[in-house]
Coordinates of C-alpha atoms and ligand atoms in Angstrom, one line a residue:
M150 CA 112.7 59.0 113.4
I151 CA 112.1 61.8 115.8
M152 CA 109.1 64.1 115.1
N153 CA 110.0 67.6 115.8
S154 CA 106.7 68.9 117.1
G155 CA 106.4 72.7 117.0
S156 CA 110.2 73.1 116.5
T157 CA 111.6 76.5 115.9
K158 CA 115.2 77.3 115.8
P159 CA 116.5 80.1 117.9
V160 CA 117.4 83.4 116.2
F161 CA 120.8 84.9 117.1
F162 CA 121.3 88.5 117.6
R163 CA 124.4 90.6 117.2
F164 CA 126.6 91.4 120.2
N165 CA 125.8 95.2 120.5
D166 CA 122.1 94.6 120.2
V167 CA 122.2 91.9 122.8
L168 CA 123.8 94.2 125.3
K169 CA 121.2 96.9 124.5
D170 CA 117.8 95.4 124.4
R171 CA 117.6 91.8 123.4
P172 CA 116.0 89.0 125.5
D173 CA 118.0 87.3 128.2
R174 CA 118.8 83.7 127.4
D175 CA 121.1 80.9 128.5
F176 CA 121.9 78.5 125.6
H177 CA 124.5 76.1 127.2
I178 CA 123.0 73.7 129.8
H179 CA 123.9 70.2 130.8
T180 CA 121.4 68.2 132.9
N181 CA 121.7 64.9 134.8
I182 CA 121.0 63.1 131.5
T183 CA 124.7 63.6 130.9
D184 CA 127.3 65.2 133.3
G185 CA 125.1 67.8 134.9
S186 CA 123.6 67.4 138.3
S187 CA 120.2 69.0 138.0
S188 CA 117.1 67.8 136.1
L189 CA 115.4 69.4 133.2
E190 CA 112.5 70.4 135.5
E191 CA 114.8 71.9 138.0
Y192 CA 116.5 74.1 135.4
I193 CA 113.1 75.2 134.0
E194 CA 111.8 76.2 137.4
K195 CA 115.1 78.0 138.1
A196 CA 114.9 79.8 134.8
L197 CA 111.4 81.0 135.6
S198 CA 112.6 82.3 139.0
L199 CA 115.3 84.3 137.1
H200 CA 112.8 85.6 134.6
L201 CA 114.7 84.0 131.7
P202 CA 112.5 84.1 128.5
E203 CA 114.6 81.5 126.7
I204 CA 116.8 78.5 127.4
A205 CA 118.4 75.7 125.5
F206 CA 119.4 72.3 126.8
T207 CA 122.6 71.4 125.0
E208 CA 123.6 67.9 126.1
H209 CA 127.0 66.4 125.3
V210 CA 126.4 63.9 122.6
R211 CA 128.4 61.2 120.9
R212 CA 127.4 59.3 117.8
S213 CA 126.6 56.4 120.1
S214 CA 124.5 58.3 122.7
P215 CA 121.6 56.0 123.2
W216 CA 119.4 58.5 125.2
Y217 CA 119.1 61.1 122.5
H218 CA 115.5 60.2 121.4
S219 CA 114.2 60.2 124.9
F220 CA 115.9 63.5 125.7
V221 CA 114.3 65.2 122.7
E222 CA 110.9 63.8 123.6
R223 CA 111.1 64.9 127.2
V224 CA 112.1 68.5 126.3
E225 CA 109.3 68.6 123.7
Q226 CA 106.8 67.5 126.3
L227 CA 108.1 70.1 128.9
R228 CA 108.1 72.8 126.2
E229 CA 104.4 72.1 125.7
S230 CA 103.7 72.2 129.4
Y231 CA 105.5 75.4 129.9
K232 CA 104.7 77.1 126.7
N233 CA 103.1 80.1 128.0
K234 CA 105.9 80.9 130.5
I235 CA 109.2 80.2 128.7
R236 CA 110.7 79.2 125.4
I237 CA 112.7 76.0 125.6
F238 CA 115.0 74.7 122.8
H239 CA 116.8 71.3 122.6
G240 CA 120.3 71.3 121.3
I241 CA 123.5 69.3 121.4
E242 CA 127.1 70.0 122.2
A243 CA 129.3 67.9 119.9
K244 CA 133.0 67.9 119.6
I245 CA 134.9 68.3 116.3
L246 CA 136.5 65.1 115.2
N247 CA 138.8 66.3 112.4
L248 CA 139.8 69.2 110.3
Q249 CA 137.2 68.2 107.7
G250 CA 134.4 69.4 110.0
D251 CA 133.0 66.1 111.2
L252 CA 131.2 66.4 114.5
D253 CA 130.7 63.5 117.0
A254 CA 127.0 63.4 116.3
T255 CA 124.8 61.4 113.9
D256 CA 123.0 62.9 110.9
E257 CA 119.8 62.5 112.8
M258 CA 121.0 64.5 115.8
L259 CA 122.3 67.2 113.4
D260 CA 119.0 67.3 111.6
T261 CA 116.9 67.3 114.8
A262 CA 118.8 69.6 117.2
E263 CA 117.6 73.2 117.2
L264 CA 120.9 74.4 118.3
I265 CA 124.3 72.7 117.6
L266 CA 127.2 73.8 119.8
G267 CA 130.4 72.7 118.0
S268 CA 133.3 72.4 120.5
V269 CA 137.0 71.7 120.6
H270 CA 137.4 69.2 123.4
R271 CA 140.3 67.0 122.0
F272 CA 142.9 67.4 119.3
P273 CA 142.9 64.6 116.7
D274 CA 146.3 63.2 115.6
S275 CA 146.5 65.5 112.6
C276 CA 146.7 68.5 115.0
L277 CA 149.3 67.2 117.4
Q278 CA 152.2 68.5 115.3
G279 CA 154.5 65.7 116.1
F280 CA 153.7 65.6 119.9
R281 CA 152.2 62.5 121.5
T282 CA 149.3 64.1 123.3
M283 CA 147.7 67.5 123.4
D284 CA 149.0 67.9 127.0
A285 CA 152.6 67.9 125.6
L286 CA 152.0 70.7 123.1
P287 CA 153.7 74.0 123.9
P288 CA 151.4 77.1 124.1
S289 CA 151.9 78.3 120.5
A290 CA 151.3 74.9 118.9
F291 CA 148.4 74.3 121.3
A292 CA 146.8 77.6 120.3
D293 CA 147.4 76.9 116.6
S294 CA 145.7 73.5 116.8
E295 CA 142.7 74.8 118.7
F296 CA 142.4 77.6 116.2
R297 CA 142.5 75.2 113.1
L298 CA 139.8 73.0 114.6
S299 CA 137.7 76.1 115.5
L300 CA 138.0 77.2 111.9
A301 CA 136.8 73.7 110.8
I302 CA 133.8 74.2 113.0
I303 CA 132.9 77.5 111.5
K304 CA 133.7 76.7 107.9
E305 CA 133.2 73.0 107.4
S306 CA 130.8 71.7 110.1
R307 CA 127.0 71.9 110.7
A308 CA 127.5 73.7 114.0
T309 CA 125.3 76.8 114.5
V310 CA 127.5 78.0 117.3
L311 CA 131.3 77.9 118.0
A312 CA 131.2 77.0 121.7
H313 CA 133.7 78.3 124.2
P314 CA 136.2 79.7 121.6
G315 CA 139.8 79.2 122.7
G316 CA 138.4 77.4 125.8
M317 CA 140.9 74.5 125.8
Y318 CA 143.8 77.0 125.7
I319 CA 142.3 79.2 128.4
R320 CA 141.7 76.3 130.6
K321 CA 145.2 74.8 130.1
F322 CA 147.3 77.9 130.3
N323 CA 145.1 80.1 132.4
E324 CA 145.4 83.1 130.0
P325 CA 143.3 84.5 127.2
F326 CA 143.3 82.8 123.8
P327 CA 145.7 84.7 121.6
R328 CA 144.0 87.9 120.3
N329 CA 144.8 87.5 116.6
Y330 CA 143.2 84.0 116.6
L331 CA 140.1 85.1 118.5
E332 CA 139.7 88.1 116.1
N333 CA 140.0 85.8 113.1
L334 CA 137.4 83.4 114.4
I335 CA 134.9 86.2 115.3
D336 CA 135.3 87.7 111.9
L337 CA 134.9 84.4 110.0
A338 CA 131.9 83.4 112.1
S339 CA 130.0 86.3 110.8
K340 CA 130.8 85.4 107.2
Y341 CA 129.8 81.8 107.7
D342 CA 126.6 82.5 109.6
T343 CA 127.9 80.8 112.8
A344 CA 127.2 82.4 116.2
I345 CA 130.0 82.9 118.6
E346 CA 129.5 81.7 122.1
I347 CA 130.0 84.0 125.1
N348 CA 130.8 81.3 127.6
S349 CA 131.0 82.6 131.2
K350 CA 132.8 79.5 132.4
Y351 CA 135.8 79.8 130.1
S352 CA 135.9 83.5 129.2
K353 CA 137.2 85.1 132.3
D354 CA 138.6 88.3 131.2
V355 CA 135.9 90.7 130.2
L356 CA 138.3 93.5 129.4
F357 CA 140.1 91.4 127.0
D358 CA 137.1 90.5 124.9
V359 CA 134.7 93.3 125.1
G360 CA 136.2 95.9 122.7
M361 CA 136.8 93.2 120.0
F362 CA 133.3 91.9 120.2
S363 CA 131.8 95.3 120.0
R364 CA 133.9 96.3 117.0
L365 CA 133.3 93.0 115.0
N366 CA 129.8 92.7 116.4
P367 CA 129.2 89.0 115.6
C368 CA 126.0 87.1 116.3
I369 CA 126.4 85.6 119.8
S370 CA 125.0 82.8 121.8
P371 CA 125.3 83.4 125.5
G372 CA 125.9 80.3 127.6
S373 CA 126.8 79.6 131.2
D374 CA 127.8 75.9 130.4
A375 CA 125.7 75.2 133.5
H376 CA 126.1 71.8 135.1
T377 CA 123.8 72.7 138.0
I378 CA 121.0 75.2 138.6
E379 CA 123.4 77.3 140.6
D380 CA 125.3 78.0 137.3
L381 CA 122.2 79.0 135.4
G382 CA 122.2 82.6 134.2
S383 CA 125.8 83.3 135.2
V384 CA 126.4 84.3 131.7
L385 CA 124.0 87.2 132.1
Q386 CA 126.1 88.7 134.9
F387 CA 129.1 88.3 132.8
M388 CA 127.5 90.2 129.9
R389 CA 126.3 92.9 132.3
S390 CA 129.9 93.5 133.3
M391 CA 130.9 93.6 129.6
Q392 CA 128.2 96.2 129.2
Q393 CA 129.7 98.3 132.0
R394 CA 133.2 98.1 130.4
L395 CA 132.1 99.4 127.0
Ligands
ZN554 ZN1 132.5 72.1 126.0
ZN555 ZN1 129.3 72.3 127.8

């Protein structure tokens, strides 16, 4: 059993308020505990040099991840050491496993994590619509599958954030996720108390998203999806360019 010493969960703010005056934060960071290349300490030092008041480490987990306890303990130790300088959260990024909303994380991880990024990374068989792999799906069926899994994250899972909405589609087809799907997800996220991630690694087209985000004004979670300290804070530049386009 992990003792969550001094744990508080982050509060999410609405898009228009974040652009106006809310604190800078980067809530999507992978360290060398999983597939990132920088350490927890290196990220914290970099965050201090960027004057970031808040960061969240969101490691990729699976139900079988053996390092989870030591990760939480280490972040909690560092949080204590740096408590007067920066607020540090520990979270997870977990993929959705089915349309019933199960995430690839144990109940203990879901109970302990201060931030749960729910991600579409793979499509289960029930979403392949007769095709053998997700790679074989044509764009419309691919978008539809990613949309239905994203809906399950928002409506059925314990995720607090829908990570990189439409990200698999954007990466595969190199174009924005269809507007009607994105609009639907943003709209529903507000109703279900789920934050929508602004992910600077996947969302490449500021002009495409900014009007819709401003109009629907969801709670958002900014994330660079950092895998190295050079990536840290890149979402803030992305959001500043969103601000300029409004
Ligand atoms: Zn991801
Ligand atoms: Zn990630």
